[in-house]
PDB file of C-alpha atoms in Angstrom:
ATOM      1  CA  UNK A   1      24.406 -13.419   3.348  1.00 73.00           C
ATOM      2  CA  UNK A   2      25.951 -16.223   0.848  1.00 80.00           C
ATOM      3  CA  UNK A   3      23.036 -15.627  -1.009  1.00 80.00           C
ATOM      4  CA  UNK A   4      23.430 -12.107  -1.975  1.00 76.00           C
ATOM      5  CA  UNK A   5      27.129 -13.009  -3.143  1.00 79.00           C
ATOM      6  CA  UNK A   6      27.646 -11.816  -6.702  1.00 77.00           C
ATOM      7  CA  UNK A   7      28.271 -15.240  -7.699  1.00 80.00           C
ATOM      8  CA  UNK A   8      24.676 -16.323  -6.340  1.00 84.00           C
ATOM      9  CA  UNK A   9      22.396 -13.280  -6.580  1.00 83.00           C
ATOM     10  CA  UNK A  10      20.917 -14.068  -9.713  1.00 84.00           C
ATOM     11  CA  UNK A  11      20.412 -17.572  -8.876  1.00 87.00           C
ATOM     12  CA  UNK A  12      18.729 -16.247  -5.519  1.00 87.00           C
ATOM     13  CA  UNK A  13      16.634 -13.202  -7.223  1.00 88.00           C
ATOM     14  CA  UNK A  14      15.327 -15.896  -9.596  1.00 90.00           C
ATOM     15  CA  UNK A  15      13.883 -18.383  -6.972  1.00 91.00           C
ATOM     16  CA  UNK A  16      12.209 -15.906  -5.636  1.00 91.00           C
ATOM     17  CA  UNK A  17      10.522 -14.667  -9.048  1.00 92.00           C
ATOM     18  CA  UNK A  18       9.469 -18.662  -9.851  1.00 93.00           C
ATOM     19  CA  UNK A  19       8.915 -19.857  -6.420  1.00 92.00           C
ATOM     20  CA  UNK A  20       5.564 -19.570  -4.907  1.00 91.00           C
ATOM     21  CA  UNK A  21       6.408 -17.712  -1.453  1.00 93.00           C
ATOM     22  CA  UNK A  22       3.739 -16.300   1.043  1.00 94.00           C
ATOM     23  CA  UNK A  23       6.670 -14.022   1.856  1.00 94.00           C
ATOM     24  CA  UNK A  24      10.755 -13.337   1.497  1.00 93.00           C
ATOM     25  CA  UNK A  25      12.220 -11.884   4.279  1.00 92.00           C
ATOM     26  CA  UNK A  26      15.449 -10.211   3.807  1.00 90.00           C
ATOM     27  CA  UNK A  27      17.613  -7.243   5.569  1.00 89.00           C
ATOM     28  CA  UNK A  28      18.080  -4.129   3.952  1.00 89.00           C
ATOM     29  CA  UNK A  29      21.381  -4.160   2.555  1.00 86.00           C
ATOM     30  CA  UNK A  30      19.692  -7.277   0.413  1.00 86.00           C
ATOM     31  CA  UNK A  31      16.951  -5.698  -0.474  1.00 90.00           C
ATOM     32  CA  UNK A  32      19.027  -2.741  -1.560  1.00 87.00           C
ATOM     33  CA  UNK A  33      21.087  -5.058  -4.028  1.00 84.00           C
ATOM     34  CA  UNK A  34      17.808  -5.964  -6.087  1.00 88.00           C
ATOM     35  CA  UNK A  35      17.940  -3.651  -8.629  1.00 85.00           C
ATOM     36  CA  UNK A  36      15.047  -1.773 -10.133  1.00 86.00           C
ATOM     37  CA  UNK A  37      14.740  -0.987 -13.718  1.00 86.00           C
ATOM     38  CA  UNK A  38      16.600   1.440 -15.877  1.00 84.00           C
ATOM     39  CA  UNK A  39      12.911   2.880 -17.212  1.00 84.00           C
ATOM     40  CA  UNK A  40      11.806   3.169 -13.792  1.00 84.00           C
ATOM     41  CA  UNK A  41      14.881   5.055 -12.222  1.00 82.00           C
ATOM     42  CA  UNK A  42      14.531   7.461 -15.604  1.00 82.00           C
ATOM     43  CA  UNK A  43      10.847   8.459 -14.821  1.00 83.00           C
ATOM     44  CA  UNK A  44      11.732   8.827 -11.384  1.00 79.00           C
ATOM     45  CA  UNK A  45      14.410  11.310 -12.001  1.00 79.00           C
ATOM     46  CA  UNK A  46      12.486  13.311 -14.918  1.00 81.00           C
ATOM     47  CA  UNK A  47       9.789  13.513 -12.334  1.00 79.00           C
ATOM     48  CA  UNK A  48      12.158  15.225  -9.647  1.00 75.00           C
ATOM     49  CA  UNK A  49      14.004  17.504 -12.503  1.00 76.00           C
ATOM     50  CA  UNK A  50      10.604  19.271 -13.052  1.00 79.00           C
ATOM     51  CA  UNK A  51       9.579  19.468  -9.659  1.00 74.00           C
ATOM     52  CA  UNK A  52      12.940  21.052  -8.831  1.00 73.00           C
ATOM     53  CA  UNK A  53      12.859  23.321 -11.852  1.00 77.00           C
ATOM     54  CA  UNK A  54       8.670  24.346 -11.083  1.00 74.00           C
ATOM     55  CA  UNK A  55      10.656  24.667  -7.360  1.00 70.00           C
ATOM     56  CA  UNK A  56      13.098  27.320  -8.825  1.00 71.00           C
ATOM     57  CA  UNK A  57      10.330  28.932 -10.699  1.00 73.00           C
ATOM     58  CA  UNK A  58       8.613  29.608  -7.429  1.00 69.00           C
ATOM     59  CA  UNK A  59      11.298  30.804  -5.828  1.00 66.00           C
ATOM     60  CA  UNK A  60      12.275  33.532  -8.138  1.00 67.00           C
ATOM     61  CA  UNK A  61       9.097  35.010  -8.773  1.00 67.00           C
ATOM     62  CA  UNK A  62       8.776  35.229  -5.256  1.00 65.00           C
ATOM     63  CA  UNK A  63      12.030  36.939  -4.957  1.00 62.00           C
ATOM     64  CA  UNK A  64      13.229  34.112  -3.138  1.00 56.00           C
ATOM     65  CA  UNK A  65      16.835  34.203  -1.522  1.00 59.00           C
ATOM     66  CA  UNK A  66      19.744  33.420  -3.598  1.00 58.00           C
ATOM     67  CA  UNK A  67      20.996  30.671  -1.420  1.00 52.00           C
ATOM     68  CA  UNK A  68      17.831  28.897  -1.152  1.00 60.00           C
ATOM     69  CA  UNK A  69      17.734  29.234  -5.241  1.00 66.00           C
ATOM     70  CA  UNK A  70      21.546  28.319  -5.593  1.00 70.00           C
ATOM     71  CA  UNK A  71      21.018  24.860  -3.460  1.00 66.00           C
ATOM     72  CA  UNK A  72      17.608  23.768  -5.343  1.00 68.00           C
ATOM     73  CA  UNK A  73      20.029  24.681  -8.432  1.00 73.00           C
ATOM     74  CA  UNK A  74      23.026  22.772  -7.449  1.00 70.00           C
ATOM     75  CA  UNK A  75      20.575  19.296  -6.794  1.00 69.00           C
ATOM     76  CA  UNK A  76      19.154  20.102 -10.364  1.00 73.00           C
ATOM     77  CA  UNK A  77      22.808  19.597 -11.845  1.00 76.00           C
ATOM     78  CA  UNK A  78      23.470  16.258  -9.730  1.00 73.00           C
ATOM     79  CA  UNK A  79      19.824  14.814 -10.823  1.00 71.00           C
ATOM     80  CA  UNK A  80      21.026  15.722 -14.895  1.00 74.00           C
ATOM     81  CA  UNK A  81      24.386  13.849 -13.914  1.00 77.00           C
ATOM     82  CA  UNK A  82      22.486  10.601 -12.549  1.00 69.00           C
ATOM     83  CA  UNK A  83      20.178  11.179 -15.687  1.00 69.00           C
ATOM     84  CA  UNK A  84      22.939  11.552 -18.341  1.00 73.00           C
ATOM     85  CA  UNK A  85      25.042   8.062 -16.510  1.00 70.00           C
ATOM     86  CA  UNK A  86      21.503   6.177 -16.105  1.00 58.00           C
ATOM     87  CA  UNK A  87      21.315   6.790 -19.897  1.00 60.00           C
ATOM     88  CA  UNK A  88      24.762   5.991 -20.894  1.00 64.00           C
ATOM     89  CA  UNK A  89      24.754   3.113 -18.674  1.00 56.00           C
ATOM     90  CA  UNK A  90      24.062  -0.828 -20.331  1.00 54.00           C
ATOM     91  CA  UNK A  91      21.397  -2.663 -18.755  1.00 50.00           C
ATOM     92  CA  UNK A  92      22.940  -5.714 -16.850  1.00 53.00           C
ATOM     93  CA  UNK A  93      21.850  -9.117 -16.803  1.00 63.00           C
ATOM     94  CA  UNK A  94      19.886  -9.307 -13.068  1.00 73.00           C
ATOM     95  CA  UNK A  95      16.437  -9.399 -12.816  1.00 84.00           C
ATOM     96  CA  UNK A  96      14.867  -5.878 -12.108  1.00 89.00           C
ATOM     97  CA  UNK A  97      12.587  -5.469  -9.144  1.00 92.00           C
ATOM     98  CA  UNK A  98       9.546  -5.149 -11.223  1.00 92.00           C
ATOM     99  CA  UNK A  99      10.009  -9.273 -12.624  1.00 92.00           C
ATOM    100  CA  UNK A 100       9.721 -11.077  -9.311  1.00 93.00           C
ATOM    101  CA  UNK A 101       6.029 -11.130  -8.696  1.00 93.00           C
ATOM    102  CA  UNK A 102       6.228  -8.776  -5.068  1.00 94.00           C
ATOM    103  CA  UNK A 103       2.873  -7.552  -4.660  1.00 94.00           C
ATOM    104  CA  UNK A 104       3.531  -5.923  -1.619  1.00 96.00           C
ATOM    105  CA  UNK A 105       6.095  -4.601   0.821  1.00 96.00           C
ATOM    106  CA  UNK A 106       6.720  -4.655   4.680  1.00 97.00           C
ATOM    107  CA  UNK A 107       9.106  -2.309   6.038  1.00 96.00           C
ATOM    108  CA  UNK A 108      10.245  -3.032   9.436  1.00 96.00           C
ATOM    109  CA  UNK A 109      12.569  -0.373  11.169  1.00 94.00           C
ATOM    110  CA  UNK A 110      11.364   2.123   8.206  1.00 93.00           C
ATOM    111  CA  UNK A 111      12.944   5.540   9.869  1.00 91.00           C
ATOM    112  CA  UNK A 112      16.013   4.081   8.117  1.00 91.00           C
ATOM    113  CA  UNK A 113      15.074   5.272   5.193  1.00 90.00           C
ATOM    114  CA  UNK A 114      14.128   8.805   6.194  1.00 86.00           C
ATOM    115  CA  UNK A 115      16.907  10.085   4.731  1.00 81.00           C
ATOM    116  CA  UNK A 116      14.798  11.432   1.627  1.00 79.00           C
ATOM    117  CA  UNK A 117      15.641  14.827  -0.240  1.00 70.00           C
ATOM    118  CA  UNK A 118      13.075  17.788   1.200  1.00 72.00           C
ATOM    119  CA  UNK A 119      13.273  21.230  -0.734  1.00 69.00           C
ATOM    120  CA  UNK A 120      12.952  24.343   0.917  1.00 69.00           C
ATOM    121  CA  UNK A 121      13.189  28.057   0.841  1.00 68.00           C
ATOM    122  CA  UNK A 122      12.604  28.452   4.888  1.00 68.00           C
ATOM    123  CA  UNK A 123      16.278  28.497   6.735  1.00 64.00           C
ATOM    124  CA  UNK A 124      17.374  27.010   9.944  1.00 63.00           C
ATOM    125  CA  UNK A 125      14.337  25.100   9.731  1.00 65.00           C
ATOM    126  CA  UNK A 126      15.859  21.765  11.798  1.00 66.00           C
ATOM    127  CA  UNK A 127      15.054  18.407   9.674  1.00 64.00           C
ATOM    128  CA  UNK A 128      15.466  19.956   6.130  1.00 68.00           C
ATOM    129  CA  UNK A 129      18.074  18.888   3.890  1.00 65.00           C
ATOM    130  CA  UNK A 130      18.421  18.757   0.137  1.00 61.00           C
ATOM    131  CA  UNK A 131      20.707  15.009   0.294  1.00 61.00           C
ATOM    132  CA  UNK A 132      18.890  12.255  -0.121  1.00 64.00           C
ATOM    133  CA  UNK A 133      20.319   8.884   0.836  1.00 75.00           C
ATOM    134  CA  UNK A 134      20.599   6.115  -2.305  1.00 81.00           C
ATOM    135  CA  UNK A 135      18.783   3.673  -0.448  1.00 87.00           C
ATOM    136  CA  UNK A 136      15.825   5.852  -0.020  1.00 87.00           C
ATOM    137  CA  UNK A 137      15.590   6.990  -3.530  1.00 84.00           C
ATOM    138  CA  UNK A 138      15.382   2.791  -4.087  1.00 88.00           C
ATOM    139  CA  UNK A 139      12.921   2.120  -2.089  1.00 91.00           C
ATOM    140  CA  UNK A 140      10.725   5.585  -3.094  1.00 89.00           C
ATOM    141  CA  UNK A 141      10.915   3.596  -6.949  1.00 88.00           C
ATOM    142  CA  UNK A 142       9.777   0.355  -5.368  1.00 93.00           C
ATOM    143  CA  UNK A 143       7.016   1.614  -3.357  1.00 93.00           C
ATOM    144  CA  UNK A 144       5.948   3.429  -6.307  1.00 91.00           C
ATOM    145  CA  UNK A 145       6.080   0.383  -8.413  1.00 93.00           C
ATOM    146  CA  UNK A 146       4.156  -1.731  -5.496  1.00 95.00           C
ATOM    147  CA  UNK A 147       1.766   1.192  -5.396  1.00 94.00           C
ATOM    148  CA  UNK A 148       0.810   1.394  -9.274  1.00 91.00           C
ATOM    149  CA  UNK A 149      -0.117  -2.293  -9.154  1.00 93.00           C
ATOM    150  CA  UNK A 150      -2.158  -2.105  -5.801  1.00 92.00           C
ATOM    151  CA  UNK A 151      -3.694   1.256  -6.267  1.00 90.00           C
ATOM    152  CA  UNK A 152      -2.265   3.363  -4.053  1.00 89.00           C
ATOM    153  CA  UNK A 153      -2.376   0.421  -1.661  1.00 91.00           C
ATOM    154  CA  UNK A 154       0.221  -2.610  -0.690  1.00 94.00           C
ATOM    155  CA  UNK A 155       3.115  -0.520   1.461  1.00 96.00           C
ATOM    156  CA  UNK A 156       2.989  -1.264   5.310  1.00 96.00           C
ATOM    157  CA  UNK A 157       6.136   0.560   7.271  1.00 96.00           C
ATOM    158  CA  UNK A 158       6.858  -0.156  11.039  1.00 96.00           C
ATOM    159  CA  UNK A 159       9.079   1.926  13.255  1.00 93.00           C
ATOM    160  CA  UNK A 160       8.734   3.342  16.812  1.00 92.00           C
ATOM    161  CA  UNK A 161      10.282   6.485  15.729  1.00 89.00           C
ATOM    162  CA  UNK A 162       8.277   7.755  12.312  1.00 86.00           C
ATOM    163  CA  UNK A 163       9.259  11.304  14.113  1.00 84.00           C
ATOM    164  CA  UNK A 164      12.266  11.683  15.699  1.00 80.00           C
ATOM    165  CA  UNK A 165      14.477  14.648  15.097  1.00 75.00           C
ATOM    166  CA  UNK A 166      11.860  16.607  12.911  1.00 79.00           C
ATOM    167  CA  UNK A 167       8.474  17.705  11.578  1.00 80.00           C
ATOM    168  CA  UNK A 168      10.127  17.252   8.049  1.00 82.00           C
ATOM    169  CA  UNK A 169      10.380  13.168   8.712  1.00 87.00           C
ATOM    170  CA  UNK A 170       5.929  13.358   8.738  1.00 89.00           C
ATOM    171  CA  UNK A 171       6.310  14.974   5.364  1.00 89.00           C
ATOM    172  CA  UNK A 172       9.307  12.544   4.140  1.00 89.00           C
ATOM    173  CA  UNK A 173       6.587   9.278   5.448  1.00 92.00           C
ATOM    174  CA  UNK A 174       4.104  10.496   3.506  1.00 92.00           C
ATOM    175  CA  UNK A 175       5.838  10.939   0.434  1.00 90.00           C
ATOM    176  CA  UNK A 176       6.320   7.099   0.490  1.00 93.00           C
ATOM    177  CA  UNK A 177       2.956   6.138   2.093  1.00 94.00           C
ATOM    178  CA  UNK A 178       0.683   8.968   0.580  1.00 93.00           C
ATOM    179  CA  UNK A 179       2.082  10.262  -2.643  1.00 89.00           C
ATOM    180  CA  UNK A 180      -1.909   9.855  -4.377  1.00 89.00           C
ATOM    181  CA  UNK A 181      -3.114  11.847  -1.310  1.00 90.00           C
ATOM    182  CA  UNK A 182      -0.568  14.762  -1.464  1.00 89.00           C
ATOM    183  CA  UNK A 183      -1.001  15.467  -5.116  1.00 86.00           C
ATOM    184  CA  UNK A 184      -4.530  15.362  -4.947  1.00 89.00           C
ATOM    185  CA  UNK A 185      -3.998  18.325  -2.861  1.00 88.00           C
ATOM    186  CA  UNK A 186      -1.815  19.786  -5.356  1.00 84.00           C
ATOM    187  CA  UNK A 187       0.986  19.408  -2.708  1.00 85.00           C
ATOM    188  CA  UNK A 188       4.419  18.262  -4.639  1.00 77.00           C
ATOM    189  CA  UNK A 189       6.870  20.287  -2.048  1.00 78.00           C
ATOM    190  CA  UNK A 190       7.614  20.638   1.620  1.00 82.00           C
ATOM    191  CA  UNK A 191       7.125  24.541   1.518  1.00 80.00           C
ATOM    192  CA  UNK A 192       3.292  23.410  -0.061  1.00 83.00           C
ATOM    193  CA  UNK A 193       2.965  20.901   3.060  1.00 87.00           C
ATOM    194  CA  UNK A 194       4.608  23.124   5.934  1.00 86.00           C
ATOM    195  CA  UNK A 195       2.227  25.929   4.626  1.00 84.00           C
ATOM    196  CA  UNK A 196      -0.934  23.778   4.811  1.00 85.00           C
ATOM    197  CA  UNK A 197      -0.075  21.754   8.203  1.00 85.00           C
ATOM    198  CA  UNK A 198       2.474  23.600   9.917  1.00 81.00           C
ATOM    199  CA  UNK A 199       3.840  26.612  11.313  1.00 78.00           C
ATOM    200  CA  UNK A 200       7.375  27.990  11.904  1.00 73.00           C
ATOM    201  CA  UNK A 201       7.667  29.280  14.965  1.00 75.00           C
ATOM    202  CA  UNK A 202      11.006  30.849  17.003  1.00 74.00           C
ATOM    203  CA  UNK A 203      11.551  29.922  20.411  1.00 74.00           C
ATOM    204  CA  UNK A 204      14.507  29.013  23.052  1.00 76.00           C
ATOM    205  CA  UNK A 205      15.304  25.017  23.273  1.00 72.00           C
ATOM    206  CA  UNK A 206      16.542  23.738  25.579  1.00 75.00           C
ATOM    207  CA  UNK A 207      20.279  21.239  25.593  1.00 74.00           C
ATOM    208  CA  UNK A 208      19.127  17.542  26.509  1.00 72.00           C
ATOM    209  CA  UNK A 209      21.916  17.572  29.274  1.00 74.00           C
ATOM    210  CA  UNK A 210      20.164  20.976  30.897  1.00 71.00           C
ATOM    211  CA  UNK A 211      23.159  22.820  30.660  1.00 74.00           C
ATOM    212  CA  UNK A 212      22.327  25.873  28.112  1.00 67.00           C
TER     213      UNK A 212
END
């Protein structure tokens, strides 16, 4: 943990971009404390202000609900904000993600990170939800990075639970695993996905304890 002090994280991000490691093994909240670059986390968020805004589109020619419309609108305003303070921000002195020669990623326990923004117009659909955690949005940039260098390839998650609470989570996994695969497909949005590999049904569940 000493490592990842303020005092010694650039000392510690630096060995590992000039040391010649098979691998560096660190826990998440580390690995969350490597930044990634300013020009990465600005392409990331253009890219999810005009799929939200292509979302909105949809929505309204379809006639879509206004509450479905009024969330995908209120996530559009907090993307601008993170936009307008990623560009006002000053680029500090740590070493960015990009600079320490990883060439690929494990990710053990990876259902932590399933907390990942999914847009929809379907309601009480269990799974869905328009918040996305800050760590996933991290590693989503870092994958993508890892990705671009490998082709596609380079990402290997491990979990006993890729699906626990939801059919959402198989959508979430392969937006980090499979993002070439999806928009080959033309699919950019859970609606696109659910539509393609799923189906909505309405039935009676039961309460884990039995009682109702």
């Amino acid at each position: 943990k000493k490592d990842f002090q303020k005092k010694n994280r650039q000392k510690f991000i630096s060995k590992i971009a000039t040391g010649n490691y098979d691998a560096v093994i660190m826990g998440f909240t580390q690995f969350e404390k490597i930044p990634i670059s300013k020009e990465r986390q600005e392409k990331l968020l253009y890219k999810q202000i005009d799929e939200i805004t292509e979302s909105i589109k949809g929505i309204k020619n379809e006639q879509g609900q206004n509450w479905s419309i009024k969330q995908m609108e209120k996530f559009k305003k907090n993307l601008e904000t993170q936009l307008e303070k990623l560009l006002d921000s000053e680029k500090d002195n740590i070493m960015n993600f990009e600079e320490l020669g990883v060439d690929s990623l494990f990710v053990d326990e990876a259902h932590y990170y399933k907390n990942c923004a999914t847009f929809s117009k379907m309601r009480n659909v269990a799974g869905i939800s328009n918040a996305s955690a800050k760590k996933s949005q991290d590693l989503l940039m870092k994958i993508g990075y890892i990705q671009e260098i490998n082709d596609g390839k380079g990402i290997v998650f491990a979990t006993g639970t890729p699906i626990s609470n939801s059919m959402a989570e198989m959508f979430v996994m392969q937006r980090y695993l499979q993002p070439d695969t999806l928009r080959d497909r033309g699919i950019t949005h859970f609606d696109e996905w659910a539509s393609n590999f799923g189906e909505v049904i309405s039935s009676l569940e039961l309460a884990p304890e039995g009682t109702g």
